[in-house]
PDB file of C-alpha atoms in Angstrom:
ATOM      1  CA  MET F 405     -11.554  53.816  29.230  1.00  0.00           C
ATOM      2  CA  THR F 406      -7.910  54.830  29.684  1.00  0.00           C
ATOM      3  CA  GLU F 407      -7.097  55.638  33.305  1.00  0.00           C
ATOM      4  CA  VAL F 408      -5.351  58.984  33.509  1.00  0.00           C
ATOM      5  CA  VAL F 409      -2.350  59.171  35.843  1.00  0.00           C
ATOM      6  CA  PRO F 410      -2.454  62.589  37.574  1.00  0.00           C
ATOM      7  CA  ASP F 411       0.523  64.825  36.845  1.00  0.00           C
ATOM      8  CA  HIS F 412       1.752  64.755  40.429  1.00  0.00           C
ATOM      9  CA  LYS F 413       1.907  60.937  40.399  1.00  0.00           C
ATOM     10  CA  TRP F 414       4.110  60.607  37.324  1.00  0.00           C
ATOM     11  CA  ARG F 415       7.278  58.633  38.075  1.00  0.00           C
ATOM     12  CA  ARG F 416      10.737  59.224  36.661  1.00  0.00           C
ATOM     13  CA  PRO F 417      11.467  57.170  33.520  1.00  0.00           C
ATOM     14  CA  SER F 418      13.708  54.197  34.127  1.00  0.00           C
ATOM     15  CA  THR F 419      15.972  54.652  31.084  1.00  0.00           C
ATOM     16  CA  ASP F 420      18.296  57.499  30.129  1.00  0.00           C
ATOM     17  CA  ALA F 421      16.804  57.653  26.625  1.00  0.00           C
ATOM     18  CA  SER F 422      13.222  58.014  27.829  1.00  0.00           C
ATOM     19  CA  ARG F 423      14.288  60.547  30.489  1.00  0.00           C
ATOM     20  CA  LYS F 424      15.921  62.807  27.906  1.00  0.00           C
ATOM     21  CA  SER F 425      13.029  62.408  25.484  1.00  0.00           C
ATOM     22  CA  LEU F 426      10.432  63.209  28.140  1.00  0.00           C
ATOM     23  CA  GLU F 427      12.408  66.299  29.138  1.00  0.00           C
ATOM     24  CA  ARG F 428      12.396  67.568  25.560  1.00  0.00           C
ATOM     25  CA  VAL F 429       8.655  66.882  25.237  1.00  0.00           C
ATOM     26  CA  GLN F 430       7.894  68.745  28.449  1.00  0.00           C
ATOM     27  CA  ASN F 431      10.122  71.702  27.566  1.00  0.00           C
ATOM     28  CA  ILE F 432       7.651  72.808  24.885  1.00  0.00           C
ATOM     29  CA  ILE F 433       4.740  73.055  27.335  1.00  0.00           C
ATOM     30  CA  GLY F 434       4.233  76.619  28.521  1.00  0.00           C
ATOM     31  CA  ASP F 435       2.960  80.035  27.513  1.00  0.00           C
ATOM     32  CA  PHE F 436       5.863  80.810  25.190  1.00  0.00           C
ATOM     33  CA  ASP F 437       5.847  83.292  22.329  1.00  0.00           C
ATOM     34  CA  ALA F 438       5.999  82.084  18.739  1.00  0.00           C
ATOM     35  CA  ASP F 439       9.657  82.994  18.267  1.00  0.00           C
ATOM     36  CA  HIS F 440      10.704  80.935  21.298  1.00  0.00           C
ATOM     37  CA  THR F 441       8.578  77.999  20.164  1.00  0.00           C
ATOM     38  CA  MET F 442       9.939  77.926  16.620  1.00  0.00           C
ATOM     39  CA  LYS F 443      13.543  78.202  17.819  1.00  0.00           C
ATOM     40  CA  TYR F 444      12.904  75.271  20.122  1.00  0.00           C
ATOM     41  CA  TYR F 445      11.519  73.225  17.220  1.00  0.00           C
ATOM     42  CA  ASP F 446      14.643  74.074  15.203  1.00  0.00           C
ATOM     43  CA  TYR F 447      16.601  72.311  17.944  1.00  0.00           C
ATOM     44  CA  TRP F 448      14.035  69.556  18.554  1.00  0.00           C
ATOM     45  CA  SER F 449      13.764  68.626  14.868  1.00  0.00           C
ATOM     46  CA  GLU F 450      17.050  66.720  15.200  1.00  0.00           C
ATOM     47  CA  HIS F 451      15.738  64.588  18.076  1.00  0.00           C
ATOM     48  CA  TYR F 452      12.003  64.600  17.407  1.00  0.00           C
ATOM     49  CA  GLU F 453      11.440  61.267  15.678  1.00  0.00           C
ATOM     50  CA  GLN F 454      13.742  59.380  18.038  1.00  0.00           C
ATOM     51  CA  ASP F 455      11.942  60.969  21.001  1.00  0.00           C
ATOM     52  CA  LEU F 456       8.591  59.804  19.638  1.00  0.00           C
ATOM     53  CA  GLU F 457       9.945  56.281  19.328  1.00  0.00           C
ATOM     54  CA  ASN F 458      11.429  56.369  22.842  1.00  0.00           C
ATOM     55  CA  LEU F 459       8.086  57.501  24.294  1.00  0.00           C
ATOM     56  CA  ASP F 460       5.961  54.984  22.357  1.00  0.00           C
ATOM     57  CA  TYR F 461       4.033  57.696  20.522  1.00  0.00           C
ATOM     58  CA  LYS F 462       1.042  56.088  18.800  1.00  0.00           C
ATOM     59  CA  VAL F 463      -1.517  58.919  18.625  1.00  0.00           C
ATOM     60  CA  PRO F 464      -1.368  59.254  14.795  1.00  0.00           C
ATOM     61  CA  ASP F 465      -2.046  55.516  14.438  1.00  0.00           C
ATOM     62  CA  PHE F 466      -5.056  55.778  16.755  1.00  0.00           C
ATOM     63  CA  MET F 467      -6.409  58.766  14.833  1.00  0.00           C
ATOM     64  CA  ALA F 468      -5.876  57.162  11.426  1.00  0.00           C
ATOM     65  CA  GLU F 469      -7.613  53.961  12.495  1.00  0.00           C
ATOM     66  CA  SER F 470     -10.471  55.976  13.998  1.00  0.00           C
ATOM     67  CA  LEU F 471     -10.879  57.963  10.788  1.00  0.00           C
ATOM     68  CA  PHE F 472     -11.065  54.694   8.873  1.00  0.00           C
ATOM     69  CA  SER F 473     -13.987  53.668  11.097  1.00  0.00           C
ATOM     70  CA  PHE F 474     -15.688  57.091  10.851  1.00  0.00           C
ATOM     71  CA  LEU F 475     -15.556  57.389   7.062  1.00  0.00           C
ATOM     72  CA  ASN F 476     -17.316  55.514   4.304  1.00  0.00           C
ATOM     73  CA  PRO F 477     -14.957  52.884   2.823  1.00  0.00           C
ATOM     74  CA  SER F 478     -15.302  54.567  -0.566  1.00  0.00           C
ATOM     75  CA  ASN F 479     -13.783  57.753   0.907  1.00  0.00           C
ATOM     76  CA  TRP F 480     -10.654  55.843   1.892  1.00  0.00           C
ATOM     77  CA  THR F 481      -9.979  54.742  -1.669  1.00  0.00           C
ATOM     78  CA  ASP F 482     -11.081  58.002  -3.339  1.00  0.00           C
ATOM     79  CA  LYS F 483      -7.976  59.617  -4.811  1.00  0.00           C
ATOM     80  CA  SER F 484      -9.650  63.043  -4.779  1.00  0.00           C
ATOM     81  CA  PHE F 485     -10.489  62.889  -1.041  1.00  0.00           C
ATOM     82  CA  THR F 486      -8.601  65.613   0.838  1.00  0.00           C
ATOM     83  CA  VAL F 487      -7.031  65.805   4.305  1.00  0.00           C
ATOM     84  CA  LEU F 488      -5.321  68.848   5.823  1.00  0.00           C
ATOM     85  CA  ASP F 489      -2.742  67.961   8.487  1.00  0.00           C
ATOM     86  CA  ILE F 490      -2.330  71.009  10.764  1.00  0.00           C
ATOM     87  CA  GLY F 491       0.822  70.949  12.881  1.00  0.00           C
ATOM     88  CA  ALA F 492       2.143  68.194  10.638  1.00  0.00           C
ATOM     89  CA  GLY F 493       5.603  68.102  12.206  1.00  0.00           C
ATOM     90  CA  THR F 494       7.781  65.518  10.490  1.00  0.00           C
ATOM     91  CA  GLY F 495       4.840  63.724   8.858  1.00  0.00           C
ATOM     92  CA  GLN F 496       3.726  61.176  11.440  1.00  0.00           C
ATOM     93  CA  MET F 497       0.034  61.557  10.579  1.00  0.00           C
ATOM     94  CA  ALA F 498       0.661  60.947   6.881  1.00  0.00           C
ATOM     95  CA  ILE F 499       2.703  57.850   7.739  1.00  0.00           C
ATOM     96  CA  ALA F 500      -0.154  56.519   9.875  1.00  0.00           C
ATOM     97  CA  LEU F 501      -2.693  57.109   7.100  1.00  0.00           C
ATOM     98  CA  SER F 502      -0.472  55.416   4.533  1.00  0.00           C
ATOM     99  CA  LYS F 503      -0.091  52.354   6.775  1.00  0.00           C
ATOM    100  CA  ILE F 504      -3.783  51.606   6.349  1.00  0.00           C
ATOM    101  CA  GLN F 505      -3.864  52.321   2.613  1.00  0.00           C
ATOM    102  CA  TYR F 506      -5.430  55.778   2.564  1.00  0.00           C
ATOM    103  CA  ALA F 507      -5.401  56.660  -1.144  1.00  0.00           C
ATOM    104  CA  GLY F 508      -6.419  60.317  -1.110  1.00  0.00           C
ATOM    105  CA  LEU F 509      -4.535  63.600  -0.932  1.00  0.00           C
ATOM    106  CA  ILE F 510      -2.852  65.037   2.176  1.00  0.00           C
ATOM    107  CA  ASP F 511      -1.666  68.612   2.598  1.00  0.00           C
ATOM    108  CA  ALA F 512       0.687  69.587   5.420  1.00  0.00           C
ATOM    109  CA  LEU F 513       0.831  72.807   7.408  1.00  0.00           C
ATOM    110  CA  ASP F 514       3.413  73.561  10.083  1.00  0.00           C
ATOM    111  CA  GLY F 515       5.127  76.629  11.479  1.00  0.00           C
ATOM    112  CA  ASN F 516       8.657  75.218  11.399  1.00  0.00           C
ATOM    113  CA  SER F 517      10.664  74.853   8.193  1.00  0.00           C
ATOM    114  CA  LEU F 518      13.028  72.177   9.531  1.00  0.00           C
ATOM    115  CA  MET F 519      10.138  69.972  10.624  1.00  0.00           C
ATOM    116  CA  LEU F 520       8.450  70.448   7.245  1.00  0.00           C
ATOM    117  CA  LYS F 521      11.673  69.522   5.452  1.00  0.00           C
ATOM    118  CA  LYS F 522      11.613  66.163   7.229  1.00  0.00           C
ATOM    119  CA  ALA F 523       7.905  65.778   6.413  1.00  0.00           C
ATOM    120  CA  GLN F 524       8.623  66.509   2.747  1.00  0.00           C
ATOM    121  CA  SER F 525      11.210  63.719   2.674  1.00  0.00           C
ATOM    122  CA  LYS F 526       8.431  61.178   3.349  1.00  0.00           C
ATOM    123  CA  ASN F 527       6.934  61.923  -0.096  1.00  0.00           C
ATOM    124  CA  LEU F 528       3.411  61.547   1.268  1.00  0.00           C
ATOM    125  CA  TYR F 529       2.088  65.129   1.020  1.00  0.00           C
ATOM    126  CA  ARG F 530       0.673  66.929  -1.996  1.00  0.00           C
ATOM    127  CA  ASN F 531       1.455  70.402  -0.670  1.00  0.00           C
ATOM    128  CA  LEU F 532       3.483  71.582   2.316  1.00  0.00           C
ATOM    129  CA  THR F 533       2.851  75.058   3.715  1.00  0.00           C
ATOM    130  CA  ARG F 534       4.922  76.836   6.318  1.00  0.00           C
ATOM    131  CA  HIS F 535       2.440  78.762   8.453  1.00  0.00           C
ATOM    132  CA  LEU F 536       1.958  79.178  12.189  1.00  0.00           C
ATOM    133  CA  LEU F 537      -1.783  79.225  12.857  1.00  0.00           C
ATOM    134  CA  THR F 538      -2.854  81.922  15.311  1.00  0.00           C
ATOM    135  CA  THR F 539      -5.991  83.967  15.803  1.00  0.00           C
ATOM    136  CA  GLU F 540      -4.216  86.879  14.076  1.00  0.00           C
ATOM    137  CA  SER F 541      -2.877  84.662  11.266  1.00  0.00           C
ATOM    138  CA  PRO F 542      -5.656  82.333  10.081  1.00  0.00           C
ATOM    139  CA  LEU F 543      -5.261  79.387   7.768  1.00  0.00           C
ATOM    140  CA  PRO F 544      -4.226  80.322   4.209  1.00  0.00           C
ATOM    141  CA  HIS F 545      -6.892  78.036   2.739  1.00  0.00           C
ATOM    142  CA  ASP F 546     -10.317  78.568   1.237  1.00  0.00           C
ATOM    143  CA  SER F 547     -13.431  77.895   3.290  1.00  0.00           C
ATOM    144  CA  ASN F 548     -15.152  74.514   2.828  1.00  0.00           C
ATOM    145  CA  ALA F 549     -12.036  73.089   1.144  1.00  0.00           C
ATOM    146  CA  TYR F 550     -11.174  69.798   2.891  1.00  0.00           C
ATOM    147  CA  ASN F 551     -13.021  66.587   3.622  1.00  0.00           C
ATOM    148  CA  VAL F 552     -11.047  66.108   6.850  1.00  0.00           C
ATOM    149  CA  VAL F 553      -8.846  68.388   8.934  1.00  0.00           C
ATOM    150  CA  VAL F 554      -6.601  66.738  11.514  1.00  0.00           C
ATOM    151  CA  CYS F 555      -4.473  68.344  14.223  1.00  0.00           C
ATOM    152  CA  CYS F 556      -2.501  65.714  16.084  1.00  0.00           C
ATOM    153  CA  CYS F 557      -0.968  66.842  19.410  1.00  0.00           C
ATOM    154  CA  ALA F 558      -0.385  70.446  18.278  1.00  0.00           C
ATOM    155  CA  MET F 559      -3.172  72.086  20.276  1.00  0.00           C
ATOM    156  CA  VAL F 560      -1.123  72.944  23.344  1.00  0.00           C
ATOM    157  CA  PRO F 561      -0.369  76.268  25.095  1.00  0.00           C
ATOM    158  CA  ALA F 562       2.855  76.984  23.176  1.00  0.00           C
ATOM    159  CA  LEU F 563       1.364  76.156  19.776  1.00  0.00           C
ATOM    160  CA  ILE F 564      -2.219  76.251  18.469  1.00  0.00           C
ATOM    161  CA  GLN F 565      -4.761  77.956  20.712  1.00  0.00           C
ATOM    162  CA  PRO F 566      -8.385  76.823  21.246  1.00  0.00           C
ATOM    163  CA  GLU F 567      -9.596  80.111  19.764  1.00  0.00           C
ATOM    164  CA  CYS F 568      -8.274  78.845  16.398  1.00  0.00           C
ATOM    165  CA  LEU F 569     -10.857  76.035  16.319  1.00  0.00           C
ATOM    166  CA  PRO F 570     -13.488  78.070  14.406  1.00  0.00           C
ATOM    167  CA  ASP F 571     -10.952  78.779  11.664  1.00  0.00           C
ATOM    168  CA  MET F 572     -10.037  75.098  11.527  1.00  0.00           C
ATOM    169  CA  VAL F 573     -13.714  74.236  11.093  1.00  0.00           C
ATOM    170  CA  ARG F 574     -14.031  76.962   8.437  1.00  0.00           C
ATOM    171  CA  VAL F 575     -11.837  75.048   5.968  1.00  0.00           C
ATOM    172  CA  VAL F 576     -13.739  71.763   6.449  1.00  0.00           C
ATOM    173  CA  LYS F 577     -16.398  70.894   3.867  1.00  0.00           C
ATOM    174  CA  CYS F 578     -19.985  70.559   5.027  1.00  0.00           C
ATOM    175  CA  GLY F 579     -20.325  66.934   6.117  1.00  0.00           C
ATOM    176  CA  GLY F 580     -16.587  66.694   6.729  1.00  0.00           C
ATOM    177  CA  LEU F 581     -14.674  66.136   9.967  1.00  0.00           C
ATOM    178  CA  LEU F 582     -12.339  68.028  12.257  1.00  0.00           C
ATOM    179  CA  TYR F 583     -10.324  65.605  14.372  1.00  0.00           C
ATOM    180  CA  PHE F 584      -7.820  66.933  16.906  1.00  0.00           C
ATOM    181  CA  THR F 585      -6.204  66.250  20.264  1.00  0.00           C
ATOM    182  CA  THR F 586      -5.206  68.180  23.339  1.00  0.00           C
ATOM    183  CA  ARG F 587      -3.652  66.945  26.550  1.00  0.00           C
ATOM    184  CA  ALA F 588      -5.913  65.269  29.106  1.00  0.00           C
ATOM    185  CA  THR F 589      -3.753  66.145  32.103  1.00  0.00           C
ATOM    186  CA  ASP F 590      -4.758  68.011  35.233  1.00  0.00           C
ATOM    187  CA  GLY F 591      -2.186  70.662  34.319  1.00  0.00           C
ATOM    188  CA  ASN F 592      -4.114  71.315  31.088  1.00  0.00           C
ATOM    189  CA  ASN F 593      -7.539  71.831  32.666  1.00  0.00           C
ATOM    190  CA  SER F 594      -7.842  75.564  31.988  1.00  0.00           C
ATOM    191  CA  PHE F 595      -6.677  75.106  28.389  1.00  0.00           C
ATOM    192  CA  ARG F 596      -9.196  72.269  27.920  1.00  0.00           C
ATOM    193  CA  ALA F 597     -11.943  74.523  29.282  1.00  0.00           C
ATOM    194  CA  ARG F 598     -11.168  76.985  26.484  1.00  0.00           C
ATOM    195  CA  VAL F 599     -11.373  74.132  23.968  1.00  0.00           C
ATOM    196  CA  ASP F 600     -14.806  73.178  25.291  1.00  0.00           C
ATOM    197  CA  GLU F 601     -15.962  76.795  25.193  1.00  0.00           C
ATOM    198  CA  GLN F 602     -15.141  77.083  21.487  1.00  0.00           C
ATOM    199  CA  LEU F 603     -16.696  73.731  20.618  1.00  0.00           C
ATOM    200  CA  ASN F 604     -19.868  74.482  22.543  1.00  0.00           C
ATOM    201  CA  ARG F 605     -20.261  77.838  20.789  1.00  0.00           C
ATOM    202  CA  MET F 606     -20.033  76.157  17.389  1.00  0.00           C
ATOM    203  CA  TYR F 607     -22.411  73.415  18.474  1.00  0.00           C
ATOM    204  CA  GLU F 608     -24.977  75.904  19.775  1.00  0.00           C
ATOM    205  CA  SER F 609     -24.783  77.889  16.526  1.00  0.00           C
ATOM    206  CA  GLY F 610     -25.578  74.742  14.528  1.00  0.00           C
ATOM    207  CA  LEU F 611     -22.181  74.615  12.828  1.00  0.00           C
ATOM    208  CA  ILE F 612     -20.970  71.262  14.196  1.00  0.00           C
ATOM    209  CA  ARG F 613     -22.107  68.146  15.963  1.00  0.00           C
ATOM    210  CA  PHE F 614     -20.010  65.954  18.215  1.00  0.00           C
ATOM    211  CA  LYS F 615     -18.955  62.605  16.802  1.00  0.00           C
ATOM    212  CA  SER F 616     -16.373  61.054  19.126  1.00  0.00           C
ATOM    213  CA  GLU F 617     -14.211  61.698  22.182  1.00  0.00           C
ATOM    214  CA  ALA F 618     -11.633  59.314  23.625  1.00  0.00           C
ATOM    215  CA  VAL F 619      -8.815  59.567  26.190  1.00  0.00           C
ATOM    216  CA  ILE F 620      -5.661  57.836  24.962  1.00  0.00           C
ATOM    217  CA  PRO F 621      -1.965  57.632  25.901  1.00  0.00           C
ATOM    218  CA  GLN F 622       0.076  60.337  24.158  1.00  0.00           C
ATOM    219  CA  TYR F 623       3.571  59.572  25.466  1.00  0.00           C
ATOM    220  CA  SER F 624       4.452  56.657  27.726  1.00  0.00           C
ATOM    221  CA  TRP F 625       7.617  55.552  29.459  1.00  0.00           C
ATOM    222  CA  PRO F 626       8.796  52.649  31.630  1.00  0.00           C
ATOM    223  CA  VAL F 627       9.153  53.209  35.366  1.00  0.00           C
ATOM    224  CA  GLU F 628      10.781  51.057  38.014  1.00  0.00           C
ATOM    225  CA  GLU F 629       9.062  50.773  41.357  1.00  0.00           C
ATOM    226  CA  ILE F 630       9.194  48.076  44.005  1.00  0.00           C
ATOM    227  CA  GLY F 631       6.833  45.305  43.048  1.00  0.00           C
ATOM    228  CA  GLU F 632       5.869  47.028  39.791  1.00  0.00           C
ATOM    229  CA  ASP F 633       8.698  46.161  37.438  1.00  0.00           C
ATOM    230  CA  GLY F 634       7.812  47.024  33.857  1.00  0.00           C
ATOM    231  CA  GLN F 635       4.980  49.398  34.715  1.00  0.00           C
ATOM    232  CA  LYS F 636       4.465  52.371  32.388  1.00  0.00           C
ATOM    233  CA  HIS F 637       3.238  55.855  33.099  1.00  0.00           C
ATOM    234  CA  PHE F 638       1.915  58.119  30.407  1.00  0.00           C
ATOM    235  CA  ILE F 639       0.824  61.593  29.448  1.00  0.00           C
ATOM    236  CA  ALA F 640      -2.781  61.305  28.305  1.00  0.00           C
ATOM    237  CA  ALA F 641      -4.462  63.067  25.403  1.00  0.00           C
ATOM    238  CA  VAL F 642      -8.104  63.457  24.493  1.00  0.00           C
ATOM    239  CA  ALA F 643      -8.980  62.908  20.831  1.00  0.00           C
ATOM    240  CA  ILE F 644     -12.080  64.863  19.777  1.00  0.00           C
ATOM    241  CA  CYS F 645     -13.901  64.503  16.458  1.00  0.00           C
ATOM    242  CA  VAL F 646     -16.665  66.838  15.270  1.00  0.00           C
ATOM    243  CA  GLU F 647     -18.664  66.870  12.059  1.00  0.00           C
ATOM    244  CA  LYS F 648     -19.359  70.131  10.243  1.00  0.00           C
ATOM    245  CA  ILE F 649     -23.048  70.331   9.391  1.00  0.00           C
ATOM    246  CA  LYS F 650     -23.314  73.858   7.932  1.00  0.00           C
ATOM    247  CA  SER F 651     -21.166  75.461   5.251  1.00  0.00           C
ATOM    248  CA  SER F 652     -19.038  78.458   6.179  1.00  0.00           C
ATOM    249  CA  ASP F 653     -19.865  81.766   4.507  1.00  0.00           C
TER     250      ASP F 653
END
């Protein structure tokens, strides 16, 4: 199991590039309103992919490989199989799926037009929808529509809220999967408690069952300390997969 480095023990990155990238990543964490968040992503869209590279961002690869192990091999080659990528950003999840020869359809949803423009340039999505998911603005998709719904690193305080989880499950087909992440940091404990509250409610109502949970590095960076040259610290995420076992009305 990945050992989580507590927030207060994180060390300063040893390179200028990773320092600047980590600062931009951390600037989005907070209880900001939607307008502030989208304006920040307008700015961040120009640095986003380089920041992910600087911080060794591999969460989409982990999720894609996990989905490959969760699903029947015939699903992976089924050209009518459908995935909805919520908080798609610049298309990193679609890239990860394509790396391991996923043959089905992928739809993207994101609240920022500049990020979606970069995602569109990858030519990996069937449809791209600009929409910021909130409890007041649910997903613009039919119930029971997708085989898999993924939400990679977008369930954070300034973006998608835990109370949106029931709506995310709504658009999953019976027998399909919702696979998402949130941060596994001590600073995210209260947010994670809200995630667990929503999941437990759906479990107790017979809507879902738990399939997998794993703590993984989300962003990592090199640090220089005496006697520990080359060590890396990281922000951890928890990847949670649930299966929908009852159709939505």
